CSV table of C-alpha atoms in Angstrom, one decimal:
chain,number,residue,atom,x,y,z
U,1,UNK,CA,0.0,0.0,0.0
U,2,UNK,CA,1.5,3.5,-1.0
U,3,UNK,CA,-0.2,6.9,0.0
U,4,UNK,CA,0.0,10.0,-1.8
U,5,UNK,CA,-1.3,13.6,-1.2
U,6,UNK,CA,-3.1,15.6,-3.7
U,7,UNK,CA,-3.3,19.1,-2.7
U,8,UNK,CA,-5.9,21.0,-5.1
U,9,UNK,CA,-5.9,24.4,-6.6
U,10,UNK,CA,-4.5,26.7,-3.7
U,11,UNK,CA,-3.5,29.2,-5.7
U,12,UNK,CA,-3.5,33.0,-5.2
U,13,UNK,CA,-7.1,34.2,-7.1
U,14,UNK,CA,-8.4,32.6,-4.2
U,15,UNK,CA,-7.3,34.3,-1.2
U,16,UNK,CA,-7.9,38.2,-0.7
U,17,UNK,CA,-8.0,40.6,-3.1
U,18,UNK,CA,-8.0,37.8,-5.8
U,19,UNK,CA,-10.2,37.0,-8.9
U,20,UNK,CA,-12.3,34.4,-6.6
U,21,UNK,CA,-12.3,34.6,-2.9
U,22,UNK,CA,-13.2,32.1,-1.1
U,23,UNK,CA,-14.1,32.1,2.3
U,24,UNK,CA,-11.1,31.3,5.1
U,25,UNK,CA,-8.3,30.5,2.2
U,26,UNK,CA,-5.7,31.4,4.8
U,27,UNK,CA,-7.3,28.8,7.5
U,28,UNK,CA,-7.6,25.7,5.1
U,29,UNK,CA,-4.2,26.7,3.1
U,30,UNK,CA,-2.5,26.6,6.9
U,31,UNK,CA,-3.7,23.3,7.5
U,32,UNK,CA,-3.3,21.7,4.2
U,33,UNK,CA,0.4,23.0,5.2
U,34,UNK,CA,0.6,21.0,8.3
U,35,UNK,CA,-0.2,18.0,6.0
U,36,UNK,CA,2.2,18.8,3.5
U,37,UNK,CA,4.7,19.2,6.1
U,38,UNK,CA,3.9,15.9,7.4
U,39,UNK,CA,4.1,14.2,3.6
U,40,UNK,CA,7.8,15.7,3.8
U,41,UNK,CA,9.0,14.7,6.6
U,42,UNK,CA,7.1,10.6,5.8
U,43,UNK,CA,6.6,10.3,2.4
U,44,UNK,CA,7.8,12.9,0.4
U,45,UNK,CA,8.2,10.9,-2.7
U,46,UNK,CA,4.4,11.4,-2.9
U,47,UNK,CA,2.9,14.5,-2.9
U,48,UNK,CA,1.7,16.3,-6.3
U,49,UNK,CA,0.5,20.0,-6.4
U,50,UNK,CA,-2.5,20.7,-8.7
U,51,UNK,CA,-2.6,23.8,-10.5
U,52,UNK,CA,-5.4,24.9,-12.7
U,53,UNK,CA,-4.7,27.3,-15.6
U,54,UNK,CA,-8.0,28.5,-16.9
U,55,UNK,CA,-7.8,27.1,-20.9
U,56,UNK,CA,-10.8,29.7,-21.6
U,57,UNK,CA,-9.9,33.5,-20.4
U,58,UNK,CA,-14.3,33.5,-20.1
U,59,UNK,CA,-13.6,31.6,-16.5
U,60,UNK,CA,-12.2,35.2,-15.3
U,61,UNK,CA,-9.9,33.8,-13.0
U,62,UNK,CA,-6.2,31.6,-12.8
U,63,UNK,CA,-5.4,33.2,-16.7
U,64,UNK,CA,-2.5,32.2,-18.0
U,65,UNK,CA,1.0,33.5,-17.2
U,66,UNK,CA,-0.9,36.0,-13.8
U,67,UNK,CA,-0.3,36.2,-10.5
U,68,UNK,CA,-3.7,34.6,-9.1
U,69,UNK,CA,-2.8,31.4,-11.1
U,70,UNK,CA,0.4,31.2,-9.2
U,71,UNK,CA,0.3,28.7,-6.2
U,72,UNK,CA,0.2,30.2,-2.9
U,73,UNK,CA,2.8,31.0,-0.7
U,74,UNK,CA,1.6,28.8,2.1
U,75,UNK,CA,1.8,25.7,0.1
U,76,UNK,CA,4.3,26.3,-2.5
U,77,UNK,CA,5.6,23.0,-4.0
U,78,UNK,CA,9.4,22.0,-3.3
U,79,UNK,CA,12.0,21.4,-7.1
U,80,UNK,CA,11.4,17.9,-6.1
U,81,UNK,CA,8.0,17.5,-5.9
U,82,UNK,CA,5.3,16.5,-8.7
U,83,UNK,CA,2.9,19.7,-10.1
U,84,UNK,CA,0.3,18.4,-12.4
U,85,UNK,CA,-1.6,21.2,-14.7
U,86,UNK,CA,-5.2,20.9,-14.8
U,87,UNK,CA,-7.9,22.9,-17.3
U,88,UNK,CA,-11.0,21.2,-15.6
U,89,UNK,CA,-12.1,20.7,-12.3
U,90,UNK,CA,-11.7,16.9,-12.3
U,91,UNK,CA,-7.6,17.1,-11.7
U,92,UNK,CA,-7.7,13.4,-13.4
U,93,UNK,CA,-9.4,14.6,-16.7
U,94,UNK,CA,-6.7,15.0,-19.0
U,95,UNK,CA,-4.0,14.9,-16.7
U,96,UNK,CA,-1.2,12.4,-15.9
U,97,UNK,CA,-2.2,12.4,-12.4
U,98,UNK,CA,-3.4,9.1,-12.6
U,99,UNK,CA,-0.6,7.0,-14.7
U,100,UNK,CA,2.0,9.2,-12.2
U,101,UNK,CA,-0.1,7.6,-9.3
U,102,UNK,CA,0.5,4.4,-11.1
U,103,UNK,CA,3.9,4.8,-11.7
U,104,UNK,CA,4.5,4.8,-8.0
U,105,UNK,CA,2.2,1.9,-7.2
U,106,UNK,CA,-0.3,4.7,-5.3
U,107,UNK,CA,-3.5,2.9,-3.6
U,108,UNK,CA,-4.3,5.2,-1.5
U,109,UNK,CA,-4.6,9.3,-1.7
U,110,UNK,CA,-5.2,11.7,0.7
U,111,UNK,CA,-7.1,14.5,-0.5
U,112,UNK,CA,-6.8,18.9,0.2
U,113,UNK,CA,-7.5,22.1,-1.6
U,114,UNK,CA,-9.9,24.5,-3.1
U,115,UNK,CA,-13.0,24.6,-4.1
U,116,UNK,CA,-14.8,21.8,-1.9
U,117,UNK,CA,-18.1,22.2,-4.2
U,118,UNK,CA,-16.2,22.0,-7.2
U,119,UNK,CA,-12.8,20.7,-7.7
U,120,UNK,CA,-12.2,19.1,-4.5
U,121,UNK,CA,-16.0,17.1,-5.2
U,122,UNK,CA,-14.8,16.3,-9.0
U,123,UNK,CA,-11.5,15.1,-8.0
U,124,UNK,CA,-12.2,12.8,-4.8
U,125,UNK,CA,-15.2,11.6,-7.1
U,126,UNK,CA,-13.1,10.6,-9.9
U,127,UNK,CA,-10.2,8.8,-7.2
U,128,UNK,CA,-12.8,6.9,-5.4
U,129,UNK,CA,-14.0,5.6,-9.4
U,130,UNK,CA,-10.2,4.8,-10.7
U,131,UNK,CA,-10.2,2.7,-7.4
U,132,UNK,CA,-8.4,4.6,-4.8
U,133,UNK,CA,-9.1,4.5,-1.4
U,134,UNK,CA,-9.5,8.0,-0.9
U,135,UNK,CA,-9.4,10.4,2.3
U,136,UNK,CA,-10.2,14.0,2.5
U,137,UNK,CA,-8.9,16.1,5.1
U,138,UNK,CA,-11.8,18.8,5.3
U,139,UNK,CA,-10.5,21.8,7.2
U,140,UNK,CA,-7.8,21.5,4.7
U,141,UNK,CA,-10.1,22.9,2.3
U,142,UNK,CA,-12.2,25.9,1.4
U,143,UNK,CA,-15.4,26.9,-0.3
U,144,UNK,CA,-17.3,29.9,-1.1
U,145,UNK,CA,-20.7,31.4,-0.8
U,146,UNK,CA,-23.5,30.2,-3.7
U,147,UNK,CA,-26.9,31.3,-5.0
U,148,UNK,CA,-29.2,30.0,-7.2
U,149,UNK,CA,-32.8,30.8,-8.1
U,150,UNK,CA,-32.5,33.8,-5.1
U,151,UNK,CA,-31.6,31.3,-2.9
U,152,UNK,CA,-28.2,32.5,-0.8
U,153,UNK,CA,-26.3,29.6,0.4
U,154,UNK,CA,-23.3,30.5,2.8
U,155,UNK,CA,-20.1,28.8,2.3
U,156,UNK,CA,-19.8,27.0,5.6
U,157,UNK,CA,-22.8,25.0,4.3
U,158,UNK,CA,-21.9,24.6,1.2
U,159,UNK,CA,-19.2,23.3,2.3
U,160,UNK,CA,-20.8,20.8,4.4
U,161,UNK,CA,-23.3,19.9,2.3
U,162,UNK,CA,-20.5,18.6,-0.4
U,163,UNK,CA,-18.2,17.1,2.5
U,164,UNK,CA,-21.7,15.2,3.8
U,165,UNK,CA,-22.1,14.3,0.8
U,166,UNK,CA,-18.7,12.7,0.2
U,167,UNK,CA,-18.5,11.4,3.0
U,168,UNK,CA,-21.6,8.9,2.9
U,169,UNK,CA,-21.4,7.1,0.3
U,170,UNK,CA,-17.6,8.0,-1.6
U,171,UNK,CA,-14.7,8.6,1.0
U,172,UNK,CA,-13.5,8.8,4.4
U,173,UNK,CA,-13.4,12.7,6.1
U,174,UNK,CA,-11.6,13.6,8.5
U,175,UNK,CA,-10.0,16.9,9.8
U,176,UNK,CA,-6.0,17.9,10.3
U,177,UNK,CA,-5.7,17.3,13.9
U,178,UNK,CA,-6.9,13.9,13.7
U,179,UNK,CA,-5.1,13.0,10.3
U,180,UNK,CA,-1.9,14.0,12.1
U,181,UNK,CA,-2.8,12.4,15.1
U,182,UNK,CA,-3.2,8.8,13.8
U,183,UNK,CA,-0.4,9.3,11.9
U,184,UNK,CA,1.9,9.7,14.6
């Protein structure tokens, strides 16, 4: 059994003053740290930074060659370590996250990052169907606040709602303290 970490989309545009805040970057970003840290100092063979580069300029935010598309500070990815370009949500769709998972005989993947209602839902989705056994670390991650139809739904449960969701019927959940905790 070999574990990897996938840490999703934490990338400038969505922290303060960028093209799409989320709500509490900075907290999830400093936990999905912590774990990253961890990964280095256990496993460091196996972590891979996602970073999305918006292939249509119509998304408004992580354009080409900007500063919000750049990974954040908090989580910046060592020369060493694997960064997979994504164009979708889904970081497996059209990727080689998956055959570089294979190449190192990954079973099992641990899961942070940005958006929970988007990204983070496409891409545990898509691990737990290619056969991973799949864990995501929830405080490690961040949302924003939705509407639809004049209905306003805050980001806290949105991001619930999606982790719920997840959580019953696709992966394990379980927060920072506790992943660290069992690890050690």
């Amino acid at each position: 059994m070999s574990t990897a970490l996938i840490v999703i989309d934490i990338q400038n545009d969505y922290f303060e003053n960028g093209r799409m805040e989320l709500v509490n970057p900075d907290k999830a970003a400093a936990n999905a740290a912590k774990v990253i840290d961890w990964f280095r100092k256990n496993n460091k063979d196996n972590i891979f930074h996602v970073q999305h580069i918006a292939a249509d300029p119509a998304l408004g935010f992580f354009l080409p060659d900007t500063e919000g598309a750049e990974i954040h500070e908090t989580v910046q990815p060592l020369e060493n370590e694997n960064l997979i370009v994504k164009n979708f949500p889904n970081s497996f769709l059209k990727t080689d996250l998956e055959s570089k998972l294979k190449e190192k005989g990954v079973t099992d993947v641990i899961v942070v990052g940005m958006m929970t209602h988007m990204c983070i839902d496409a891409t545990v989705r898509a691990a737990v169907d290619l056969g991973y056994n799949t864990l995501l670390i929830e405080d490690a991650c961040a949302t924003r606040d939705l509407s639809y139809d004049g209905k306003d739904v805050p980001a806290e449960q949105v991001h619930y709602a999606f982790v719920g969701a997840l959580e019953s019927m696709y992966c394990e959940v379980t927060s920072t303290e506790k992943f660290l905790a069992s690890r050690n």
